[in-house]
């Protein structure tokens, strides 16, 4: 069903990168890194990206290209009840993620507008406080959600994808400029030490909280665990190497997140802000301060937040698409109706996160550290143990040798289930403790 919605031949890589690159790279990654102790988090995250994220991305690609369907269709075809459950997990994750993703998208809209009015130029932290919660946040959330729903319901996707073509180079260029500026600041050496030199003891003694957060971020930023990449892969032709395409996406996505850290931490340290203290606002506060101290900062800020807004829209679009397809498939309703009704419900569900940022954490940890990991685990078990021969066969088309594909299969069969099951256990324990402490 999703296939019909992708009428024209949109570059597959473009769509997949459009989904991957978003608020996860620029907002969520630096904020989690700051909260979880800097370099210790960065290195565990990178390990998850390479050893778990990349193989799981290939799992989703293999399912998508092989079955030629969206994720729910693929499960249906196989008539396996566990698969239907995986579809449900993915749709639920998407539902929750989009509800607060749109709130943060609303922040981006406000910062874009304020780049012209200069509203964040004064006290950056105070500005964040009034943009991120309350009426402003709810209104902006409604606008963002409306844009996403419009794109999904009325199919103005082509224009968006064309805009996305410019998005990745612009984001990289802007981040490089800002990172260069950050390097000149007084707090930069302290920031680099914090961000780049890990301490093994710190990693080991905090693994119980770092591992689920790093795994959740790896899945979130690569758009894994929900079947987004399954859908996109059903458009890849058989002569393309799935390994190569997956590698490209991982490298682009990870570089952008890494660069965002190089921008954010020098600014935080220079302003004397504890990297963990900024919380969800860290990036917005430090960037706003950066833009207001730069010559022509308002203009740079406007370009930056505009680009980030496009990045957020292409990601949000891919999330809503999963939820909408699930609902269409399960309840047999019309696309446009399903989209509009879901958009309203998701908007309402997101409202608490626009009132109190604690709710954002409650939603975010549950969806990423638990649901996405569970989704990835189920898909890996499926390819590893049920669909293994077809999986290897599919991967070798247009690409890697049989030996390499078999190596991948064993990682998917054994390493990933063990690591993800354990991470899921850690994540659930941590989440429970977090809930107890919060409520
Ligand atoms: N990858 C997107 C980002 O980093 C978010 C996303 C998560 C998109 C899950 C689709 C699925 O912003």
CSV table of C-alpha atoms and ligand atoms in Angstrom, one decimal:
chain,number,residue,atom,x,y,z
A,1,UNK,CA,0.0,0.0,0.0
A,2,UNK,CA,2.8,2.3,0.8
A,3,UNK,CA,4.2,1.6,-2.6
A,4,UNK,CA,1.3,3.5,-4.2
A,5,UNK,CA,2.2,6.6,-2.3
A,6,UNK,CA,5.6,6.7,-3.8
A,7,UNK,CA,4.3,7.4,-7.3
A,8,UNK,CA,7.3,8.9,-8.9
A,9,UNK,CA,10.9,7.6,-8.9
A,10,UNK,CA,12.3,9.5,-6.0
A,11,UNK,CA,16.0,8.6,-5.4
A,12,UNK,CA,16.0,5.9,-2.8
A,13,UNK,CA,19.1,7.1,-1.0
A,14,UNK,CA,17.7,10.6,-0.9
A,15,UNK,CA,14.5,9.3,0.8
A,16,UNK,CA,16.4,7.1,3.2
A,17,UNK,CA,18.9,9.9,4.1
A,18,UNK,CA,15.9,12.3,4.4
A,19,UNK,CA,14.4,10.0,7.0
A,20,UNK,CA,17.6,9.4,8.9
A,21,UNK,CA,18.9,12.9,9.1
A,22,UNK,CA,16.7,15.0,11.3
A,23,UNK,CA,16.3,16.2,14.9
A,24,UNK,CA,18.0,12.9,16.0
A,25,UNK,CA,21.3,14.2,14.7
A,26,UNK,CA,21.2,17.8,15.7
A,27,UNK,CA,19.0,17.9,18.7
A,28,UNK,CA,18.8,14.5,20.3
A,29,UNK,CA,22.4,13.3,19.9
A,30,UNK,CA,24.2,16.2,21.5
A,31,UNK,CA,21.6,16.4,24.2
A,32,UNK,CA,22.0,12.7,25.1
A,33,UNK,CA,25.7,12.9,24.9
A,34,UNK,CA,25.7,15.8,27.4
A,35,UNK,CA,23.4,14.0,29.7
A,36,UNK,CA,25.3,10.7,29.6
A,37,UNK,CA,28.8,11.9,30.2
A,38,UNK,CA,30.3,13.0,26.9
A,39,UNK,CA,32.9,10.8,25.3
A,40,UNK,CA,31.8,7.6,27.1
A,41,UNK,CA,28.5,7.9,25.4
A,42,UNK,CA,29.9,8.9,22.1
A,43,UNK,CA,32.0,5.8,21.9
A,44,UNK,CA,29.4,3.4,23.0
A,45,UNK,CA,27.0,5.0,20.5
A,46,UNK,CA,29.5,4.7,17.7
A,47,UNK,CA,30.0,1.0,18.5
A,48,UNK,CA,26.2,0.5,18.4
A,49,UNK,CA,26.0,2.2,15.0
A,50,UNK,CA,28.7,0.1,13.4
A,51,UNK,CA,28.1,-3.3,14.9
A,52,UNK,CA,24.4,-3.2,15.4
A,53,UNK,CA,22.9,-0.3,13.5
A,54,UNK,CA,24.5,-1.1,10.1
A,55,UNK,CA,23.6,-4.9,10.2
A,56,UNK,CA,20.0,-4.1,11.3
A,57,UNK,CA,19.8,-1.5,8.5
A,58,UNK,CA,20.8,-4.2,6.1
A,59,UNK,CA,18.2,-6.5,7.7
A,60,UNK,CA,15.5,-3.9,6.9
A,61,UNK,CA,16.8,-3.4,3.4
A,62,UNK,CA,16.8,-7.1,2.7
A,63,UNK,CA,13.2,-7.6,4.0
A,64,UNK,CA,12.0,-4.6,1.9
A,65,UNK,CA,13.7,-5.5,-1.4
A,66,UNK,CA,12.9,-9.2,-1.1
A,67,UNK,CA,9.2,-8.8,-0.2
A,68,UNK,CA,8.7,-5.8,-2.3
A,69,UNK,CA,6.4,-4.5,0.3
A,70,UNK,CA,6.0,-2.3,3.3
A,71,UNK,CA,6.7,-3.9,6.6
A,72,UNK,CA,3.2,-4.9,7.4
A,73,UNK,CA,2.6,-6.4,4.0
A,74,UNK,CA,5.8,-8.3,4.4
A,75,UNK,CA,4.6,-9.8,7.7
A,76,UNK,CA,1.2,-10.6,6.3
A,77,UNK,CA,2.7,-12.4,3.4
A,78,UNK,CA,4.6,-14.6,5.8
A,79,UNK,CA,1.5,-15.2,7.8
A,80,UNK,CA,3.5,-15.3,11.0
A,81,UNK,CA,1.9,-13.9,14.2
A,82,UNK,CA,5.2,-12.7,15.6
A,83,UNK,CA,5.5,-10.5,12.6
A,84,UNK,CA,2.2,-8.9,13.0
A,85,UNK,CA,3.4,-8.1,16.5
A,86,UNK,CA,6.5,-6.5,15.1
A,87,UNK,CA,4.3,-4.3,12.9
A,88,UNK,CA,2.3,-3.3,15.9
A,89,UNK,CA,5.5,-2.4,17.9
A,90,UNK,CA,6.7,-0.3,15.0
A,91,UNK,CA,3.5,1.6,14.5
A,92,UNK,CA,3.2,2.2,18.3
A,93,UNK,CA,6.8,3.5,18.4
A,94,UNK,CA,6.0,5.8,15.4
A,95,UNK,CA,2.9,7.1,17.1
A,96,UNK,CA,4.7,8.0,20.3
A,97,UNK,CA,7.8,9.4,18.6
A,98,UNK,CA,5.9,11.6,16.2
A,99,UNK,CA,3.9,13.1,19.0
A,100,UNK,CA,6.9,14.7,20.6
A,101,UNK,CA,9.0,15.0,17.5
A,102,UNK,CA,6.4,17.4,16.2
A,103,UNK,CA,6.7,19.4,19.4
A,104,UNK,CA,10.5,19.8,18.9
A,105,UNK,CA,9.8,20.5,15.2
A,106,UNK,CA,7.6,23.4,16.6
A,107,UNK,CA,10.6,24.7,18.5
A,108,UNK,CA,12.5,24.8,15.2
A,109,UNK,CA,9.7,26.8,13.6
A,110,UNK,CA,9.8,29.3,16.4
A,111,UNK,CA,13.6,29.6,16.3
A,112,UNK,CA,13.4,30.2,12.6
A,113,UNK,CA,10.9,33.0,13.0
A,114,UNK,CA,13.0,34.5,15.9
A,115,UNK,CA,16.1,34.6,13.7
A,116,UNK,CA,14.4,37.5,12.0
A,117,UNK,CA,12.9,39.2,15.0
A,118,UNK,CA,15.9,38.7,17.2
A,119,UNK,CA,13.8,37.3,20.0
A,120,UNK,CA,16.4,34.7,21.1
A,121,UNK,CA,19.3,37.2,21.0
A,122,UNK,CA,18.9,38.3,24.6
A,123,UNK,CA,18.8,35.6,27.2
A,124,UNK,CA,19.0,32.4,25.2
A,125,UNK,CA,18.0,30.2,28.1
A,126,UNK,CA,15.0,32.3,29.0
A,127,UNK,CA,13.9,32.3,25.4
A,128,UNK,CA,14.1,28.5,25.3
A,129,UNK,CA,11.9,28.3,28.4
A,130,UNK,CA,9.1,30.2,26.8
A,131,UNK,CA,9.4,28.7,23.3
A,132,UNK,CA,9.6,25.1,24.5
A,133,UNK,CA,6.6,24.9,26.8
A,134,UNK,CA,3.2,26.4,27.0
A,135,UNK,CA,1.0,28.1,24.4
A,136,UNK,CA,3.8,28.9,22.0
A,137,UNK,CA,5.0,25.4,22.0
A,138,UNK,CA,1.5,24.0,21.4
A,139,UNK,CA,0.7,26.3,18.6
A,140,UNK,CA,4.0,25.6,16.9
A,141,UNK,CA,3.4,21.9,17.4
A,142,UNK,CA,0.1,22.2,15.6
A,143,UNK,CA,1.7,24.0,12.7
A,144,UNK,CA,4.4,21.3,12.4
A,145,UNK,CA,2.0,18.5,12.6
A,146,UNK,CA,-0.2,20.2,10.0
A,147,UNK,CA,2.7,20.4,7.6
A,148,UNK,CA,3.6,16.7,8.0
A,149,UNK,CA,0.0,15.6,7.7
A,150,UNK,CA,-0.4,17.8,4.6
A,151,UNK,CA,2.6,16.2,3.0
A,152,UNK,CA,1.3,12.7,3.7
A,153,UNK,CA,-2.3,13.3,2.8
A,154,UNK,CA,-1.9,15.4,-0.3
A,155,UNK,CA,1.3,14.0,-1.6
A,156,UNK,CA,3.4,17.1,-2.1
A,157,UNK,CA,6.3,14.9,-1.3
A,158,UNK,CA,8.2,15.5,-4.5
A,159,UNK,CA,8.9,19.1,-3.7
A,160,UNK,CA,10.0,18.1,-0.3
A,161,UNK,CA,12.3,15.5,-1.6
A,162,UNK,CA,13.8,18.0,-4.0
A,163,UNK,CA,14.4,20.4,-1.1
A,164,UNK,CA,15.9,17.5,0.8
A,165,UNK,CA,18.6,17.2,-1.9
A,166,UNK,CA,20.0,20.5,-0.8
A,167,UNK,CA,19.4,19.8,2.8
A,168,UNK,CA,22.3,17.4,3.5
A,169,UNK,CA,25.0,19.6,1.9
A,170,UNK,CA,23.6,22.7,3.6
A,171,UNK,CA,23.5,21.1,7.0
A,172,UNK,CA,27.0,19.9,6.7
A,173,UNK,CA,28.3,23.2,5.4
A,174,UNK,CA,26.6,25.1,8.2
A,175,UNK,CA,27.8,22.7,10.9
A,176,UNK,CA,31.4,22.9,9.6
A,177,UNK,CA,31.3,26.7,9.8
A,178,UNK,CA,29.8,26.7,13.3
A,179,UNK,CA,32.3,24.0,14.4
A,180,UNK,CA,35.1,26.2,13.1
A,181,UNK,CA,33.8,29.2,15.0
A,182,UNK,CA,33.4,27.0,18.1
A,183,UNK,CA,37.0,26.0,17.8
A,184,UNK,CA,38.0,29.6,18.4
A,185,UNK,CA,36.1,29.9,21.7
A,186,UNK,CA,37.7,29.8,25.1
A,187,UNK,CA,35.8,26.7,26.2
A,188,UNK,CA,36.8,24.6,23.2
A,189,UNK,CA,39.7,22.6,24.6
A,190,UNK,CA,37.7,21.7,27.7
A,191,UNK,CA,34.8,20.8,25.4
A,192,UNK,CA,36.9,18.5,23.1
A,193,UNK,CA,38.3,16.7,26.1
A,194,UNK,CA,34.8,16.1,27.4
A,195,UNK,CA,33.4,15.1,24.0
A,196,UNK,CA,36.3,13.1,22.5
A,197,UNK,CA,38.4,11.4,25.1
A,198,UNK,CA,36.6,8.5,26.7
A,199,UNK,CA,37.4,6.9,30.0
A,200,UNK,CA,37.0,3.2,30.0
A,201,UNK,CA,36.1,3.1,33.7
A,202,UNK,CA,33.3,5.6,33.2
A,203,UNK,CA,32.0,3.5,30.3
A,204,UNK,CA,32.1,0.2,32.3
A,205,UNK,CA,30.6,1.6,35.5
A,206,UNK,CA,27.7,3.3,33.7
A,207,UNK,CA,27.0,0.8,31.0
A,208,UNK,CA,23.6,0.0,32.5
A,209,UNK,CA,22.4,3.5,31.6
A,210,UNK,CA,24.7,4.3,28.7
A,211,UNK,CA,24.0,1.1,26.6
A,212,UNK,CA,20.2,1.5,26.3
A,213,UNK,CA,20.5,5.2,25.6
A,214,UNK,CA,23.2,4.6,23.0
A,215,UNK,CA,21.3,1.8,21.4
A,216,UNK,CA,18.1,3.8,21.4
A,217,UNK,CA,19.9,6.7,19.8
A,218,UNK,CA,21.6,4.5,17.1
A,219,UNK,CA,18.1,3.2,16.2
A,220,UNK,CA,16.4,6.5,16.4
A,221,UNK,CA,18.9,8.4,14.3
A,222,UNK,CA,19.1,5.7,11.6
A,223,UNK,CA,15.3,5.4,11.5
A,224,UNK,CA,15.5,1.7,12.5
A,225,UNK,CA,13.2,-0.6,14.3
A,226,UNK,CA,10.0,0.7,12.8
A,227,UNK,CA,10.2,-0.6,9.3
A,228,UNK,CA,10.8,2.8,7.7
A,229,UNK,CA,13.8,1.4,5.9
A,230,UNK,CA,11.9,-1.7,4.9
A,231,UNK,CA,9.5,0.4,3.0
A,232,UNK,CA,12.1,2.5,1.3
A,233,UNK,CA,14.1,-0.5,0.3
A,234,UNK,CA,11.2,-1.9,-1.7
A,235,UNK,CA,12.2,0.7,-4.3
A,236,UNK,CA,15.9,-0.3,-4.6
A,237,UNK,CA,16.6,-2.1,-7.9
A,238,UNK,CA,18.4,-5.5,-7.7
A,239,UNK,CA,21.6,-4.4,-9.2
A,240,UNK,CA,22.4,-2.1,-6.4
A,241,UNK,CA,24.5,-3.1,-3.4
A,242,UNK,CA,22.5,-3.0,-0.3
A,243,UNK,CA,25.7,-3.0,1.7
A,244,UNK,CA,27.0,0.0,0.0
A,245,UNK,CA,23.8,2.0,0.2
A,246,UNK,CA,23.5,1.1,3.9
A,247,UNK,CA,27.1,2.2,4.4
A,248,UNK,CA,26.5,5.5,2.8
A,249,UNK,CA,23.5,6.2,5.0
A,250,UNK,CA,25.4,5.3,8.1
A,251,UNK,CA,28.4,7.4,7.3
A,252,UNK,CA,26.3,10.5,6.3
A,253,UNK,CA,24.1,10.3,9.3
A,254,UNK,CA,26.8,9.6,11.8
A,255,UNK,CA,29.0,12.4,10.5
A,256,UNK,CA,26.2,14.9,10.9
A,257,UNK,CA,25.6,13.9,14.5
A,258,UNK,CA,29.3,14.0,15.2
A,259,UNK,CA,29.6,17.5,13.8
A,260,UNK,CA,26.7,18.7,15.8
A,261,UNK,CA,28.6,17.6,18.9
A,262,UNK,CA,31.6,19.6,17.7
A,263,UNK,CA,29.4,22.6,17.5
A,264,UNK,CA,27.4,22.3,20.7
A,265,UNK,CA,30.0,21.5,23.3
A,266,UNK,CA,32.4,24.4,22.7
A,267,UNK,CA,29.5,26.8,23.0
A,268,UNK,CA,28.2,25.2,26.2
A,269,UNK,CA,31.6,25.1,27.8
A,270,UNK,CA,32.3,28.7,26.9
A,271,UNK,CA,29.0,29.8,28.3
A,272,UNK,CA,29.9,27.9,31.5
A,273,UNK,CA,26.8,25.6,31.1
A,274,UNK,CA,27.2,22.1,32.5
A,275,UNK,CA,26.9,19.9,29.4
A,276,UNK,CA,24.2,17.8,31.1
A,277,UNK,CA,22.3,20.7,32.5
A,278,UNK,CA,20.9,22.1,29.3
A,279,UNK,CA,18.8,18.9,28.9
A,280,UNK,CA,16.6,18.9,25.8
A,281,UNK,CA,17.3,22.6,25.4
A,282,UNK,CA,21.1,22.3,25.2
A,283,UNK,CA,21.3,22.6,21.5
A,284,UNK,CA,18.8,25.3,21.0
A,285,UNK,CA,20.3,27.4,23.8
A,286,UNK,CA,23.8,27.1,22.7
A,287,UNK,CA,23.0,27.7,19.0
A,288,UNK,CA,20.9,30.7,19.7
A,289,UNK,CA,23.8,32.2,21.8
A,290,UNK,CA,26.1,31.3,18.9
A,291,UNK,CA,24.0,33.0,16.3
A,292,UNK,CA,23.5,36.1,18.3
A,293,UNK,CA,27.2,36.6,18.7
A,294,UNK,CA,28.1,36.0,15.1
A,295,UNK,CA,28.1,38.8,12.5
A,296,UNK,CA,25.0,38.3,10.3
A,297,UNK,CA,24.0,35.8,12.9
A,298,UNK,CA,20.3,36.3,12.3
A,299,UNK,CA,20.7,35.4,8.7
A,300,UNK,CA,22.9,32.3,9.5
A,301,UNK,CA,20.4,31.4,12.1
A,302,UNK,CA,17.5,31.6,9.7
A,303,UNK,CA,19.2,29.5,7.1
A,304,UNK,CA,20.2,27.0,9.8
A,305,UNK,CA,16.8,26.6,11.3
A,306,UNK,CA,15.1,26.5,7.9
A,307,UNK,CA,17.4,23.6,6.9
A,308,UNK,CA,16.8,21.9,10.2
A,309,UNK,CA,13.1,22.3,9.7
A,310,UNK,CA,13.3,20.6,6.3
A,311,UNK,CA,15.4,17.8,7.8
A,312,UNK,CA,12.8,17.4,10.6
A,313,UNK,CA,9.9,17.3,8.1
A,314,UNK,CA,11.4,14.6,5.9
A,315,UNK,CA,12.0,12.5,9.0
A,316,UNK,CA,8.5,13.1,10.5
A,317,UNK,CA,7.0,12.3,7.1
A,318,UNK,CA,8.6,8.9,7.2
A,319,UNK,CA,7.3,8.3,10.7
A,320,UNK,CA,3.7,9.3,10.0
A,321,UNK,CA,3.8,7.1,6.8
A,322,UNK,CA,4.5,4.0,8.9
A,323,UNK,CA,1.6,4.8,11.3
A,324,UNK,CA,-0.8,5.6,8.5
A,325,UNK,CA,0.0,2.5,6.5
A,326,UNK,CA,-0.5,0.4,9.6
A,327,UNK,CA,-3.9,1.9,10.3
A,328,UNK,CA,-4.9,1.7,6.6
A,329,UNK,CA,-3.9,-1.9,6.5
A,330,UNK,CA,-5.5,-2.9,9.8
A,331,UNK,CA,-8.8,-1.0,9.6
A,332,UNK,CA,-9.2,-0.7,5.8
A,333,UNK,CA,-9.8,3.1,5.8
A,334,UNK,CA,-9.0,5.7,3.3
A,335,UNK,CA,-5.6,7.3,3.3
A,336,UNK,CA,-6.6,10.9,3.6
A,337,UNK,CA,-9.1,10.2,6.4
A,338,UNK,CA,-6.6,8.0,8.2
A,339,UNK,CA,-3.9,10.7,7.9
A,340,UNK,CA,-6.1,13.5,9.2
A,341,UNK,CA,-7.6,11.6,12.1
A,342,UNK,CA,-4.2,10.2,13.1
A,343,UNK,CA,-2.6,13.7,12.9
A,344,UNK,CA,-5.2,15.1,15.3
A,345,UNK,CA,-4.8,12.2,17.7
A,346,UNK,CA,-1.0,12.3,17.6
A,347,UNK,CA,-1.1,16.1,18.1
A,348,UNK,CA,-3.2,15.6,21.2
A,349,UNK,CA,-1.0,12.9,22.5
A,350,UNK,CA,2.0,15.2,22.1
A,351,UNK,CA,0.5,18.1,24.1
A,352,UNK,CA,1.8,17.0,27.5
A,353,UNK,CA,5.3,17.1,26.2
A,354,UNK,CA,4.7,20.7,25.1
A,355,UNK,CA,3.6,21.6,28.6
A,356,UNK,CA,6.2,19.8,30.7
A,357,UNK,CA,9.5,18.5,29.3
A,358,UNK,CA,9.4,15.6,31.8
A,359,UNK,CA,6.8,14.0,29.6
A,360,UNK,CA,9.1,14.3,26.6
A,361,UNK,CA,11.5,12.1,28.5
A,362,UNK,CA,8.8,9.7,29.5
A,363,UNK,CA,7.7,9.2,25.8
A,364,UNK,CA,11.1,9.3,24.3
A,365,UNK,CA,12.8,6.7,26.5
A,366,UNK,CA,9.9,4.3,26.1
A,367,UNK,CA,9.7,4.6,22.4
A,368,UNK,CA,13.4,4.5,21.6
A,369,UNK,CA,15.1,2.5,24.4
A,370,UNK,CA,12.4,-0.1,24.4
A,371,UNK,CA,10.1,-0.2,21.4
A,372,UNK,CA,12.6,0.5,18.6
A,373,UNK,CA,15.1,-2.0,20.1
A,374,UNK,CA,12.3,-4.6,20.4
A,375,UNK,CA,11.4,-3.9,16.7
A,376,UNK,CA,15.0,-4.4,15.6
A,377,UNK,CA,15.3,-7.5,17.7
A,378,UNK,CA,12.2,-9.1,16.1
A,379,UNK,CA,13.3,-8.2,12.6
A,380,UNK,CA,16.8,-9.6,13.2
A,381,UNK,CA,15.4,-12.8,14.7
A,382,UNK,CA,13.2,-13.1,11.7
A,383,UNK,CA,15.9,-12.8,9.1
A,384,UNK,CA,18.4,-14.8,11.2
A,385,UNK,CA,16.2,-17.8,11.9
A,386,UNK,CA,13.2,-17.8,9.6
A,387,UNK,CA,14.2,-16.1,6.4
A,388,UNK,CA,17.9,-16.7,6.4
A,389,UNK,CA,18.5,-18.3,3.0
A,390,UNK,CA,16.4,-15.7,1.2
A,391,UNK,CA,18.1,-13.0,3.2
A,392,UNK,CA,21.6,-14.0,2.2
A,393,UNK,CA,20.5,-14.5,-1.4
A,394,UNK,CA,19.0,-11.0,-1.4
A,395,UNK,CA,22.0,-9.4,0.1
A,396,UNK,CA,24.4,-10.9,-2.5
A,397,UNK,CA,22.5,-9.5,-5.4
A,398,UNK,CA,24.3,-6.5,-6.8
A,399,UNK,CA,26.9,-6.6,-4.1
A,400,UNK,CA,28.8,-8.4,-1.4
A,401,UNK,CA,30.2,-11.9,-1.8
A,402,UNK,CA,28.4,-14.9,-0.3
A,403,UNK,CA,31.1,-15.1,2.4
A,404,UNK,CA,30.5,-11.6,3.5
A,405,UNK,CA,26.7,-12.1,3.4
A,406,UNK,CA,27.1,-15.2,5.5
A,407,UNK,CA,29.2,-13.3,8.0
A,408,UNK,CA,26.4,-10.7,8.2
A,409,UNK,CA,23.8,-13.5,8.7
A,410,UNK,CA,25.7,-14.8,11.8
A,411,UNK,CA,25.9,-11.4,13.3
A,412,UNK,CA,22.2,-11.0,12.8
A,413,UNK,CA,21.5,-14.5,14.1
A,414,UNK,CA,23.6,-14.5,17.2
A,415,UNK,CA,25.3,-11.3,18.1
A,416,UNK,CA,22.4,-8.9,17.5
A,417,UNK,CA,19.8,-10.9,19.4
A,418,UNK,CA,22.1,-11.4,22.4
A,419,UNK,CA,23.2,-7.7,22.5
A,420,UNK,CA,19.7,-6.3,21.9
A,421,UNK,CA,18.0,-8.7,24.3
A,422,UNK,CA,20.4,-7.6,27.0
A,423,UNK,CA,20.1,-4.0,26.1
A,424,UNK,CA,16.4,-4.3,26.2
A,425,UNK,CA,16.6,-5.7,29.7
A,426,UNK,CA,18.9,-2.9,30.8
A,427,UNK,CA,16.6,-0.4,29.1
A,428,UNK,CA,13.4,-1.7,30.7
A,429,UNK,CA,15.1,-1.8,34.2
A,430,UNK,CA,16.3,1.7,33.7
A,431,UNK,CA,13.0,3.0,32.5
A,432,UNK,CA,11.2,1.5,35.4
A,433,UNK,CA,13.6,3.2,37.8
A,434,UNK,CA,13.1,6.4,35.9
A,435,UNK,CA,9.3,6.2,36.2
A,436,UNK,CA,9.5,5.4,39.9
A,437,UNK,CA,11.7,8.4,40.5
A,438,UNK,CA,9.7,10.7,38.3
A,439,UNK,CA,6.2,10.0,39.5
B,1,LIG,N1,15.9,9.4,12.1
B,1,LIG,C1,15.1,10.5,12.4
B,1,LIG,C2,16.0,11.6,13.1
B,1,LIG,O1,17.1,11.3,13.4
B,1,LIG,C3,13.9,10.2,13.3
B,1,LIG,C4,13.2,8.9,13.0
B,1,LIG,C5,13.1,7.9,13.9
B,1,LIG,C6,12.6,8.7,11.7
B,1,LIG,C7,12.5,6.7,13.6
B,1,LIG,C8,12.0,7.6,11.4
B,1,LIG,C9,11.9,6.5,12.3
B,1,LIG,O2,15.6,12.7,13.2
